Amino acid sequence: MSPLELERNESWLSREELEAVRGRLPILYVDAVPVRVDSTGAATAVGLLLRASSDGSINRELVSGRVLYHERVRDALLRHLEKDLGPMCLPRVPASPQPFTVAEYFPTPGVTPYHDPRQHAVSLAFVVPVAGDCEPQQDALDLAWLTLDEAADPSLLQDMGGGHGVLLRQALAHLGHAV
Amino acid sequence: MSPLELERNESWLSREELEAVRGRLPILYVDAVPVRVDSTGAATAVGLLLRASSDGSINRELVSGRVLYHERVRDALLRHLEKDLGPMCLPRVPASPQPFTVAEYFPTPGVTPYHDPRQHAVSLAFVVPVAGDCEPQQDALDLAWLTLDEAADPSLLQDMGGGHGVLLRQALAHLGHAV
Amino acid sequence: MSPLELERNESWLSREELEAVRGRLPILYVDAVPVRVDSTGAATAVGLLLRASSDGSINRELVSGRVLYHERVRDALLRHLEKDLGPMCLPRVPASPQPFTVAEYFPTPGVTPYHDPRQHAVSLAFVVPVAGDCEPQQDALDLAWLTLDEAADPSLLQDMGGGHGVLLRQALAHLGHAV
Amino acid sequence: MSPLELERNESWLSREELEAVRGRLPILYVDAVPVRVDSTGAATAVGLLLRASSDGSINRELVSGRVLYHERVRDALLRHLEKDLGPMCLPRVPASPQPFTVAEYFPTPGVTPYHDPRQHAVSLAFVVPVAGDCEPQQDALDLAWLTLDEAADPSLLQDMGGGHGVLLRQALAHLGHAV
């Protein structure tokens, strides 16, 4: 991470402050679709987090999170990947800052295919090969590696809230896979 | 790709020469997904060609064709769009040469999601807004404008041969639409 | 980014609130490189704003501004283009949400090639063809259309603050032009 | 490489056949810009080949070569990278087939910034991180790793023929670097 990261902590928002800002400004996020690749660089599997939602159901999710003040986008990607997949996951964040898409999560459903009732979040989405050992961290119950064909199964969409299923399929399309 | 493309006069290879080369080299193609856009630039409809295939069935197709010797990629896109949609279709070929994907059509099915029994074709794929009047030309029976939701209907895949259905869905994903 | 942007009425934050947030969160921006295109879609000219900066010097700038709460990225692009180039500029915002790059403006110089002393801004950058009549609005003194060769002249870099010169050259590279 | 590669050899063109085709069809190429990346994925160095040209001068070149019949683009990238940088260079070919640009080399100078007197070549260009040991192979005299700032030095352009200097600078721009 950036050498300036320590200074950044001083600028973190309290929970209350963040709540207040969330209704006033679009919040910058990153979404990462973790993949395993073969020796030719082709994706062979997609990693999805299994997470208990607040209503007790189980959701499949992509790696996702906020970009902090004075944090580079690639450092935010690394931080969220290591937080969710563990410190040994060895993400290979792409060299270019160009995301494969930008997902606009609106608090109002239906404006875009993405929805976040808490806020207006705009997320830079990247496919990130991970080369190391992954083990789910924190509140994630499990990490599932699906083949690209399994990940493209439409039935998966109903297990992925907020538009993560749509984003996953857009990532598969970007990888050249049939969706 | 159009089955009648071989008959085009502007090809600098005779039919026999092209046949001979087709088994020896990958042939460069362009694929265009014609769209209508609203005043904010968002795509509202996708144009598909209705074409009678050699076995009598009706296929839906994208605009597709070969890049000629000493022809720029953007000129090839224009030529094929005007050939299929008519001279008044007013295509807005993107300013950047970066395609949204590269579709590799192999003569052997299953290597990629794209297939062309005649040849190994590698196609640069672009979404191209068209602003003018479109009327199907030559061997195309009709041109259908579908909403993005209609275009994303999986049942369409079986009417689109060679992987054009997959490419259409990848284009929709690139446009930020749910697929 | 325009130094007068803070005065815009449509912002949902007061000037004081925005100042407070600017030191705590990355702020989402869009940057637009306006271009004229020929009938094949190739860019032929780049539009730069001539603007008096607060210290009395004259700067050349790209179109740039904040994305508001509950505003789509493409609507923010349209709003800023019409604000700076006039209501008849007829921008053709790209159909895909994928920016050609993401420019990270840090308040600390040197972290990236982009710098904004007021804030940490993360900007989605797009090349946008404009088809209509452009006339500079508000505080912009003039609008200059430069050929791509003129726009690629390194001497222009010193007239463009905050990294806009770098972003302009990255846009030219994305367009396939020599830089 | 592809399991079908052995069959492909039967379809290789003789030198005479290739010469004949080169004046009739655009030939599909790949260009690779090899980079070293740090633990955050950011590029830190660019690898350039030092090669003696036929007229005795020394040129700096990117990795470049033809795509063969029935060869996937990513297999062509791997083959050319391993041919030029050695079998232990461990290239990480991007997971997506989307190139950062398409370079059109025309036999006529001035049509595009790229030029190849032998042929009309259309090249899919990728930035490829290489993680292993690189040693120049075959006719390459040396391999030089340059920092991104060194690679962006305009004086390098005159040592890189055919537009490779332009393509290198476009790659740096795509990586978010100042050019």
XYZ file of C-alpha atoms in Angstrom:
716
model
C 0.000 0.000 0.000
C 0.883 3.615 -0.390
C 3.455 5.159 1.960
C 0.868 7.778 2.752
C -1.595 5.269 4.077
C -0.755 5.971 7.696
C -1.606 9.627 7.308
C -4.862 8.598 5.695
C -6.198 7.102 8.879
C -6.584 10.538 10.347
C -9.044 11.332 7.603
C -11.310 8.354 8.054
C -14.908 9.213 8.594
C -16.765 8.167 11.695
C -19.763 5.948 11.113
C -22.093 8.868 11.742
C -20.239 11.169 9.386
C -20.237 8.535 6.656
C -23.985 8.056 7.044
C -24.538 11.795 6.682
C -22.390 12.029 3.564
C -23.983 8.980 1.956
C -27.157 10.886 1.211
C -25.306 13.807 -0.351
C -22.530 12.562 -2.607
C -21.811 9.558 -4.807
C -19.368 7.348 -2.931
C -16.423 5.834 -4.841
C -16.144 2.045 -4.714
C -14.156 -0.732 -6.333
C -15.567 -4.102 -7.347
C -13.204 -7.009 -7.971
C -14.015 -10.274 -9.701
C -11.317 -12.693 -8.469
C -10.298 -15.306 -11.034
C -7.867 -18.189 -11.340
C -5.971 -18.217 -14.629
C -4.105 -20.972 -16.460
C -0.584 -20.711 -17.884
C -1.909 -18.920 -20.971
C -3.624 -16.264 -18.847
C -7.125 -17.539 -19.631
C -9.527 -17.476 -16.686
C -10.521 -20.920 -15.452
C -12.489 -20.152 -12.283
C -14.272 -17.291 -10.561
C -14.206 -16.773 -6.790
C -17.426 -15.840 -5.043
C -17.878 -15.008 -1.372
C -20.646 -16.732 0.564
C -21.928 -14.278 3.119
C -24.785 -14.249 5.609
C -26.952 -11.228 5.010
C -28.657 -9.340 7.814
C -31.998 -11.092 7.161
C -30.422 -14.516 7.650
C -30.274 -15.575 4.003
C -27.043 -16.552 2.292
C -25.754 -14.417 -0.545
C -22.987 -14.846 -3.053
C -20.944 -11.690 -3.473
C -18.049 -10.180 -5.333
C -15.212 -8.444 -3.519
C -16.306 -4.865 -3.069
C -15.545 -1.848 -0.936
C -14.977 1.836 -0.582
C -11.942 3.819 -1.770
C -10.584 5.876 1.118
C -9.325 9.448 1.136
C -5.806 9.642 -0.309
C -5.873 5.962 -1.297
C -5.001 4.923 -4.837
C -7.616 2.820 -6.610
C -5.149 -0.067 -6.938
C -4.386 0.078 -3.209
C -8.107 -0.044 -2.440
C -8.431 -3.122 -4.693
C -5.521 -4.819 -2.896
C -6.860 -3.937 0.534
C -10.344 -5.307 -0.135
C -9.044 -8.455 -1.850
C -6.705 -9.203 1.052
C -9.402 -8.408 3.590
C -11.890 -10.812 1.977
C -9.617 -13.542 0.560
C -6.847 -13.419 3.129
C -3.337 -11.945 3.219
C -1.837 -14.769 1.136
C -4.170 -14.472 -1.882
C -1.531 -12.658 -4.011
C -3.775 -10.535 -6.217
C -2.419 -9.436 -9.581
C -4.142 -6.084 -9.958
C -4.116 -5.086 -13.650
C -1.367 -2.685 -14.707
C -3.801 -0.322 -16.412
C -6.225 1.924 -14.493
C -8.943 1.325 -17.131
C -11.803 -0.644 -15.492
C -13.776 -3.105 -17.601
C -16.935 -1.257 -16.590
C -18.280 1.301 -14.142
C -21.209 0.075 -12.035
C -23.507 2.811 -10.772
C -25.390 1.620 -7.694
C -28.408 3.844 -7.103
C -30.483 3.933 -3.912
C -33.541 3.969 -6.179
C -34.026 0.557 -7.847
C -34.325 0.473 -11.621
C -32.201 3.471 -12.643
C -29.392 1.042 -13.494
C -29.070 -2.752 -13.053
C -27.201 -2.092 -9.771
C -28.833 -1.158 -6.490
C -27.626 -0.168 -3.036
C -30.350 0.983 -0.629
C -27.767 2.729 1.593
C -26.206 5.084 -0.902
C -25.329 6.182 -4.414
C -22.095 4.289 -5.044
C -20.086 4.397 -8.257
C -17.782 1.436 -8.578
C -14.775 0.823 -10.794
C -14.917 -2.867 -11.713
C -11.856 -5.005 -12.411
C -11.169 -8.671 -13.050
C -8.248 -9.601 -10.802
C -6.309 -12.868 -11.119
C -5.294 -14.191 -7.702
C -2.345 -16.553 -7.559
C -2.041 -17.477 -3.885
C -3.914 -19.312 -1.163
C -7.335 -17.891 -0.480
C -9.283 -18.319 2.700
C -12.378 -16.347 3.527
C -11.931 -13.715 6.197
C -14.101 -11.839 8.655
C -17.808 -12.261 8.074
C -17.529 -14.327 4.890
C -18.616 -17.903 5.586
C -16.951 -19.451 2.595
C -15.262 -18.833 -0.710
C -16.419 -20.853 -3.709
C -14.446 -21.290 -6.917
C -16.783 -21.836 -9.857
C -15.847 -22.740 -13.382
C -16.717 -20.081 -15.918
C -19.616 -22.215 -17.139
C -20.945 -22.562 -13.590
C -20.511 -18.822 -13.013
C -22.484 -18.115 -16.189
C -25.486 -20.132 -14.980
C -28.454 -17.738 -14.844
C -29.728 -19.377 -11.652
C -26.828 -17.749 -9.839
C -28.343 -14.316 -10.434
C -30.990 -14.782 -7.756
C -28.338 -15.535 -5.112
C -26.452 -12.338 -5.814
C -28.030 -9.140 -4.548
C -27.717 -5.536 -5.609
C -26.639 -6.276 -9.136
C -23.521 -8.326 -8.326
C -24.935 -11.080 -10.530
C -25.190 -8.663 -13.441
C -21.658 -7.438 -12.811
C -20.355 -11.011 -12.661
C -21.909 -11.767 -16.040
C -20.482 -8.563 -17.507
C -17.067 -9.668 -16.249
C -17.481 -13.070 -17.927
C -18.447 -11.319 -21.164
C -15.364 -9.089 -20.876
C -13.288 -12.270 -20.506
C -14.660 -13.508 -23.835
C -16.881 -16.126 -22.249
C -20.412 -16.929 -23.384
C -23.072 -15.491 -21.064
C -20.552 -13.393 -41.308
C -22.475 -13.137 -44.513
C -22.507 -16.312 -46.631
C -22.591 -14.192 -49.742
C -19.622 -12.094 -48.854
C -17.381 -14.097 -51.147
C -19.165 -12.649 -54.154
C -18.223 -9.085 -53.393
C -16.458 -7.409 -56.272
C -14.218 -5.212 -54.217
C -12.191 -8.130 -52.906
C -8.663 -8.043 -54.220
C -8.451 -11.824 -54.237
C -10.219 -14.073 -56.682
C -12.640 -16.521 -55.153
C -10.195 -19.362 -55.725
C -7.289 -17.484 -54.214
C -9.304 -16.549 -51.140
C -10.369 -20.161 -50.671
C -6.742 -21.262 -50.819
C -5.632 -18.638 -48.296
C -8.498 -19.388 -45.923
C -6.963 -22.668 -44.869
C -3.554 -21.131 -44.231
C -3.926 -17.807 -42.433
C -6.286 -16.191 -39.942
C -8.485 -13.748 -41.858
C -9.141 -10.313 -40.364
C -12.792 -9.375 -39.893
C -14.849 -6.668 -38.246
C -18.128 -7.252 -36.411
C -20.461 -4.321 -35.767
C -23.401 -4.221 -33.373
C -25.599 -1.383 -34.690
C -27.467 0.516 -31.984
C -29.843 3.429 -31.698
C -28.919 5.853 -28.903
C -30.939 8.482 -27.039
C -29.882 12.088 -26.446
C -27.705 11.018 -23.502
C -25.819 8.514 -25.655
C -27.401 5.486 -23.967
C -28.288 2.631 -26.318
C -32.026 2.072 -26.695
C -32.203 -0.518 -29.482
C -30.037 -3.060 -31.281
C -30.305 -3.738 -35.001
C -30.217 -7.337 -36.199
C -30.235 -8.567 -39.796
C -32.701 -11.246 -40.785
C -31.059 -13.397 -43.410
C -31.942 -16.594 -45.228
C -29.194 -19.114 -44.756
C -28.196 -21.596 -47.463
C -30.215 -24.402 -45.830
C -33.423 -22.361 -45.979
C -33.645 -21.395 -42.331
C -33.780 -17.798 -41.174
C -30.952 -16.430 -39.085
C -30.468 -13.225 -37.143
C -27.033 -11.750 -37.720
C -24.777 -8.898 -36.766
C -23.066 -6.769 -39.410
C -19.832 -8.527 -40.237
C -17.250 -8.761 -42.970
C -13.663 -8.919 -44.067
C -11.069 -6.147 -43.873
C -9.486 -5.693 -47.300
C -5.860 -5.132 -48.214
C -4.858 -1.494 -47.565
C -8.232 -0.733 -45.965
C -8.403 0.916 -42.551
C -10.440 -0.933 -39.934
C -12.821 2.030 -39.613
C -13.329 2.105 -43.388
C -14.143 -1.603 -43.341
C -16.697 -0.981 -40.584
C -18.298 1.822 -42.606
C -18.345 -0.235 -45.787
C -20.027 -3.239 -44.194
C -22.533 -1.112 -42.261
C -23.540 0.798 -45.397
C -23.660 -2.404 -47.427
C -26.013 -4.098 -44.956
C -28.027 -1.160 -43.576
C -28.071 1.064 -46.641
C -26.137 4.172 -47.707
C -28.212 6.495 -45.507
C -27.652 4.698 -42.186
C -25.073 7.305 -40.993
C -22.887 5.127 -38.768
C -20.934 6.817 -35.987
C -17.868 4.612 -35.868
C -16.139 5.110 -32.489
C -13.201 7.526 -32.453
C -10.901 5.036 -30.724
C -9.494 1.948 -32.470
C -9.914 -0.119 -29.266
C -12.562 -2.812 -29.931
C -14.797 -3.911 -27.063
C -13.671 -7.480 -27.705
C -11.884 -9.676 -30.238
C -13.914 -12.643 -31.454
C -11.862 -15.584 -32.674
C -13.916 -17.738 -35.060
C -12.301 -21.153 -35.393
C -13.154 -23.738 -38.054
C -13.068 -26.303 -35.241
C -16.109 -25.884 -32.957
C -15.473 -25.483 -29.235
C -12.049 -23.795 -29.203
C -13.833 -20.497 -28.550
C -17.554 -19.570 -28.382
C -17.330 -18.453 -32.049
C -17.314 -20.781 -35.032
C -16.906 -20.412 -38.787
C -16.660 -23.681 -40.717
C -15.070 -21.912 -43.703
C -12.079 -20.342 -42.032
C -10.161 -19.071 -39.023
C -11.397 -15.487 -38.749
C -10.344 -13.000 -36.079
C -12.819 -10.182 -35.721
C -12.537 -6.779 -34.089
C -15.940 -6.087 -32.540
C -17.436 -2.613 -32.122
C -20.751 -1.183 -31.003
C -21.694 1.442 -33.617
C -24.506 3.955 -33.136
C -26.354 4.585 -36.408
C -28.247 7.843 -36.726
C -29.859 7.661 -40.172
C -32.437 5.699 -42.091
C -31.681 2.010 -42.280
C -33.041 -0.331 -44.878
C -31.745 -3.832 -45.397
C -29.696 -4.311 -48.514
C -28.748 -7.144 -50.820
C -29.523 -10.566 -49.435
C -30.809 -9.400 -46.050
C -34.563 -9.947 -45.832
C -35.196 -7.543 -43.025
C -33.706 -5.453 -40.293
C -35.192 -5.689 -36.817
C -34.677 -3.135 -34.051
C -34.939 -4.803 -30.644
C -34.973 -3.101 -27.277
C -31.993 -3.991 -25.126
C -34.223 -6.204 -22.988
C -35.479 -8.058 -26.084
C -31.912 -8.392 -27.372
C -30.849 -9.881 -24.038
C -33.489 -12.635 -24.228
C -31.613 -15.962 -24.169
C -34.034 -17.461 -26.714
C -32.423 -15.259 -29.331
C -29.191 -17.241 -29.039
C -30.570 -20.169 -31.008
C -31.454 -17.928 -33.966
C -27.943 -16.567 -34.225
C -25.334 -18.886 -35.677
C -21.582 -19.055 -35.336
C -21.447 -17.272 -32.032
C -23.136 -14.028 -33.090
C -25.562 -14.506 -30.195
C -22.672 -14.683 -27.761
C -21.097 -11.589 -29.310
C -24.404 -9.707 -29.104
C -24.669 -10.494 -25.399
C -21.058 -9.437 -24.827
C -21.902 -6.148 -26.548
C -24.907 -5.643 -24.264
C -22.689 -6.329 -21.242
C -20.152 -3.799 -22.536
C -23.002 -1.272 -22.770
C -23.706 -1.798 -19.069
C -26.900 -3.757 -19.688
C -27.936 -6.836 -17.731
C -27.416 -10.091 -19.676
C -11.412 21.246 -12.973
C -13.154 24.559 -13.074
C -12.269 26.851 -10.163
C -15.793 28.215 -10.229
C -17.498 24.904 -10.024
C -18.168 25.370 -6.347
C -20.653 28.098 -7.150
C -22.976 25.856 -9.089
C -26.508 25.990 -7.787
C -27.423 22.422 -8.533
C -25.001 21.016 -5.998
C -26.823 19.336 -3.158
C -24.136 20.312 -0.702
C -23.556 23.810 0.619
C -20.143 25.276 -0.068
C -19.148 24.722 3.560
C -20.341 21.146 3.615
C -18.487 20.335 0.412
C -15.287 21.849 1.802
C -15.615 19.684 4.894
C -16.183 16.516 2.892
C -13.335 17.262 0.480
C -10.745 16.458 3.102
C -12.392 13.163 4.031
C -13.518 11.313 0.945
C -12.417 10.939 -2.680
C -14.789 13.019 -4.800
C -16.114 11.554 -8.055
C -15.459 13.604 -11.190
C -15.765 13.234 -14.941
C -13.263 14.578 -17.463
C -14.300 14.999 -21.085
C -12.029 15.552 -24.064
C -14.283 17.147 -26.710
C -13.388 16.198 -30.275
C -14.628 16.879 -33.780
C -14.833 13.747 -35.940
C -14.956 13.252 -39.700
C -17.459 11.083 -41.576
C -15.417 7.953 -40.770
C -15.529 8.699 -37.046
C -11.838 9.623 -36.850
C -11.057 12.588 -34.598
C -9.849 15.660 -36.477
C -9.724 18.315 -33.745
C -9.662 18.641 -29.956
C -11.486 21.401 -28.098
C -9.689 23.134 -25.235
C -11.105 25.787 -22.929
C -9.112 28.947 -22.375
C -9.725 30.076 -18.837
C -8.331 32.790 -16.587
C -6.985 31.241 -13.421
C -7.206 32.971 -10.042
C -3.593 34.168 -10.257
C -4.257 35.980 -13.533
C -2.563 33.536 -15.874
C -4.368 31.854 -18.749
C -4.804 28.117 -18.692
C -6.002 25.610 -21.240
C -8.390 23.085 -19.730
C -10.463 20.050 -20.498
C -14.144 19.879 -19.623
C -14.331 18.613 -16.075
C -16.644 18.562 -13.110
C -18.221 16.724 -10.242
C -20.815 13.938 -10.428
C -23.762 14.856 -8.218
C -25.767 12.666 -5.863
C -28.233 10.499 -7.810
C -26.828 11.684 -11.142
C -25.758 9.164 -13.776
C -22.193 9.492 -15.033
C -23.447 10.128 -18.568
C -25.773 12.880 -17.324
C -22.866 14.508 -15.498
C -20.831 14.398 -18.723
C -23.680 16.015 -20.653
C -24.237 18.673 -18.005
C -20.604 19.739 -17.863
C -20.190 19.687 -21.644
C -23.274 21.832 -22.162
C -22.254 24.144 -19.331
C -18.794 24.764 -20.825
C -19.459 24.471 -24.571
C -23.002 25.790 -24.691
C -26.440 24.192 -24.979
C -26.129 23.608 -28.732
C -22.848 21.620 -28.655
C -24.657 18.279 -29.188
C -22.326 15.909 -27.351
C -22.299 12.260 -28.380
C -21.498 10.625 -25.074
C -20.161 7.087 -25.732
C -22.687 4.282 -25.397
C -20.446 2.256 -23.088
C -19.746 3.229 -19.468
C -16.095 2.097 -19.809
C -13.850 5.200 -19.511
C -10.594 5.280 -21.473
C -8.774 5.919 -18.211
C -9.323 6.886 -14.590
C -7.405 9.981 -13.469
C -6.658 10.129 -9.758
C -6.083 13.754 -8.677
C -4.283 13.800 -5.337
C -3.897 16.840 -3.106
C -0.280 15.753 -2.633
C 1.722 16.348 -5.847
C 3.644 13.411 -7.286
C 1.512 10.456 -6.173
C 0.060 10.349 -9.701
C 0.540 12.639 -12.740
C -2.662 14.485 -11.719
C -2.919 17.044 -8.942
C -5.696 19.026 -7.305
C -4.664 21.037 -4.242
C -8.288 21.273 -3.049
C -9.174 17.620 -2.842
C -8.699 13.947 -3.728
C -10.734 13.633 -6.917
C -11.119 10.460 -8.967
C -12.216 11.197 -12.488
C -13.683 8.977 -15.176
C -12.233 10.217 -18.467
C -14.033 10.012 -21.805
C -13.419 11.261 -25.329
C -16.698 12.828 -26.458
C -17.407 13.838 -30.076
C -19.443 17.046 -30.243
C -21.454 17.667 -33.397
C -23.089 21.053 -32.821
C -22.183 24.701 -32.405
C -19.879 25.342 -29.495
C -19.450 28.638 -27.756
C -17.648 29.060 -24.486
C -19.870 29.733 -21.514
C -19.534 31.329 -18.118
C -15.976 32.009 -17.071
C -14.301 30.432 -20.087
C -12.762 33.154 -22.250
C -12.507 31.121 -25.377
C -12.688 27.680 -26.909
C -9.885 26.623 -29.205
C -10.083 23.759 -31.685
C -6.647 22.264 -32.262
C -5.686 19.654 -34.813
C -4.503 16.391 -33.270
C -0.929 17.277 -34.216
C -1.238 20.664 -32.512
C -2.826 19.036 -29.460
C 0.093 16.590 -29.276
C 2.677 19.390 -29.133
C 4.578 18.974 -25.848
C 4.703 22.766 -25.368
C 0.987 22.625 -24.585
C 1.706 20.699 -21.388
C 2.939 23.788 -19.555
C -0.313 25.652 -20.255
C -2.453 22.914 -18.769
C -2.465 22.642 -15.007
C -3.164 19.788 -12.632
C -2.368 17.072 -15.103
C -4.891 18.021 -17.788
C -2.028 18.070 -20.287
C -1.152 14.485 -19.372
C -4.784 13.453 -19.664
C -5.082 15.149 -23.074
C -2.071 13.217 -24.340
C -3.471 9.958 -22.942
C -6.701 10.709 -24.823
C -4.754 11.256 -28.051
C -2.956 7.947 -27.497
C -6.301 6.222 -26.922
C -7.462 7.687 -30.248
C -4.523 5.981 -31.977
C -2.635 9.223 -32.507
C 1.125 9.618 -32.047
C 2.063 11.436 -28.814
C -0.043 -23.609 -26.261
C -3.076 -25.038 -27.873
C -3.423 -28.822 -28.196
C -4.112 -28.237 -31.865
C -0.769 -26.639 -32.457
C 0.769 -29.756 -33.962
C -1.915 -29.941 -36.603
C -1.340 -26.310 -37.345
C 2.141 -26.924 -38.645
C 0.687 -28.558 -41.728
C -0.939 -25.275 -42.558
C 2.087 -23.083 -42.304
C 2.811 -21.088 -45.395
C 6.061 -21.430 -47.267
C 8.116 -18.270 -47.487
C 7.076 -17.834 -51.107
C 3.404 -18.317 -50.354
C 3.554 -15.831 -47.490
C 5.210 -13.262 -49.746
C 2.437 -13.698 -52.311
C -0.321 -13.327 -49.723
C 1.289 -10.286 -48.100
C 0.333 -8.102 -51.015
C -3.286 -9.281 -51.014
C -4.605 -9.483 -47.481
C -4.067 -7.726 -44.154
C -1.949 -10.019 -41.977
C -2.905 -10.485 -38.323
C -0.187 -9.660 -35.789
C 0.198 -9.253 -32.046
C 2.363 -6.619 -30.362
C 3.376 -7.080 -26.737
C 4.846 -4.456 -24.436
C 6.607 -6.471 -21.699
C 6.563 -4.808 -18.279
C 7.761 -5.525 -14.765
C 5.143 -4.792 -12.116
C 5.413 -4.166 -8.373
C 3.339 -5.857 -5.673
C 0.447 -3.458 -6.326
C 0.379 -4.342 -10.020
C 1.766 -0.979 -11.125
C 4.269 -1.144 -13.975
C 7.815 -0.216 -12.949
C 9.842 -1.045 -16.070
C 9.375 -1.711 -19.779
C 11.420 -4.295 -21.687
C 12.754 -3.355 -25.112
C 14.637 -5.607 -27.517
C 17.872 -4.363 -29.030
C 18.086 -5.771 -32.505
C 20.454 -5.315 -35.455
C 18.471 -4.294 -38.495
C 19.371 -5.417 -41.996
C 21.122 -2.127 -42.785
C 23.483 -2.516 -39.840
C 21.854 -0.021 -37.482
C 20.604 -0.951 -34.036
C 16.909 -0.676 -33.299
C 14.866 -0.935 -30.145
C 11.763 -3.046 -30.670
C 8.691 -4.358 -28.968
C 7.817 -8.055 -29.043
C 5.837 -8.589 -32.207
C 4.834 -11.371 -34.553
C 2.267 -13.068 -36.693
C -0.756 -15.046 -35.495
C -0.744 -18.458 -37.178
C -3.630 -20.397 -38.653
C -5.685 -22.056 -35.895
C -3.667 -20.314 -33.188
C -5.411 -18.382 -30.434
C -4.330 -14.772 -30.002
C -3.161 -15.499 -26.454
C -1.101 -18.459 -27.661
C 0.518 -16.244 -30.289
C 1.370 -13.705 -27.581
C 2.929 -16.421 -25.423
C 4.875 -17.901 -28.330
C 6.391 -14.590 -29.391
C 7.184 -13.530 -25.816
C 8.922 -16.826 -25.084
C 10.742 -16.733 -28.424
C 12.122 -13.247 -27.780
C 12.524 -13.184 -23.995
C 13.312 -16.840 -23.386
C 11.329 -19.827 -22.138
C 11.588 -18.755 -18.480
C 10.114 -15.257 -18.854
C 6.728 -16.310 -17.400
C 4.396 -13.918 -19.218
C 1.075 -13.064 -17.609
C -1.077 -12.569 -20.674
C -4.163 -10.527 -19.695
C -7.325 -12.515 -19.005
C -9.440 -10.384 -21.343
C -9.134 -10.516 -25.144
C -9.636 -6.719 -25.362
C -6.371 -5.157 -26.644
C -5.426 -1.670 -25.423
C -5.211 -0.596 -29.051
C -5.105 -1.931 -32.601
C -2.071 -0.815 -34.610
C -2.570 -0.767 -38.363
C 0.780 -1.030 -40.144
C 0.401 0.097 -43.739
C 2.953 -0.473 -46.509
C 2.333 3.156 -47.506
C 3.843 5.550 -44.941
C 1.565 8.203 -43.443
C -1.814 6.456 -43.545
C -1.411 5.688 -39.836
C 1.489 6.262 -37.395
C 2.598 2.654 -38.050
C 4.492 1.469 -41.109
C 5.667 -1.880 -42.457
C 7.142 -1.784 -45.960
C 6.611 -5.547 -46.381
C 2.891 -5.757 -45.798
C -0.399 -4.482 -44.432
C -0.356 -5.843 -40.876
C -3.052 -5.282 -38.274
C -1.782 -5.861 -34.779
C -3.593 -6.420 -31.509
C -1.502 -4.671 -28.847
C -1.264 -5.798 -25.233
C 0.750 -4.816 -22.179
C 2.043 -8.085 -20.695
C 3.648 -8.315 -17.247
C 6.500 -10.835 -17.226
C 7.450 -12.346 -13.895
C 10.373 -14.634 -14.710
C 13.962 -14.506 -15.943
C 14.309 -12.896 -19.332
C 17.216 -13.384 -21.666
C 17.188 -12.276 -25.265
C 16.899 -15.052 -27.800
C 17.691 -15.604 -31.438
C 18.637 -12.464 -33.316
C 18.023 -10.056 -30.445
C 21.348 -8.688 -29.171
C 20.099 -7.524 -25.840
C 17.076 -6.796 -23.710
C 16.919 -3.485 -21.861
C 14.632 -2.724 -18.939
C 13.787 0.960 -18.810
C 11.932 2.811 -16.098
C 8.635 4.277 -17.264
C 10.185 7.733 -17.233
C 13.071 6.517 -19.396
C 10.649 4.766 -21.736
C 8.652 7.998 -22.075
C 11.719 9.965 -23.224
C 10.907 11.315 -26.715
C 14.486 10.662 -27.866
C 13.667 6.957 -27.827
C 11.246 7.438 -30.719
C 14.036 7.752 -33.268
C 15.533 4.399 -32.250
C 12.251 2.558 -32.772
C 11.223 1.963 -36.357
C 7.870 1.387 -37.983
C 5.851 3.082 -35.296
C 6.974 0.914 -32.351
C 7.932 4.118 -30.544
C 4.417 5.454 -30.985
C 2.946 2.170 -29.777
C 5.248 2.165 -26.733
C 4.064 5.658 -25.794
C 0.432 4.643 -26.283
C 1.073 1.711 -23.933
C 2.548 4.051 -21.323
C -0.509 6.307 -21.644
C -2.776 3.272 -21.220
C -0.842 2.456 -18.027
C -1.715 5.904 -16.665
C 1.801 7.260 -17.112
C 2.627 10.745 -18.385
C 3.849 10.764 -21.997
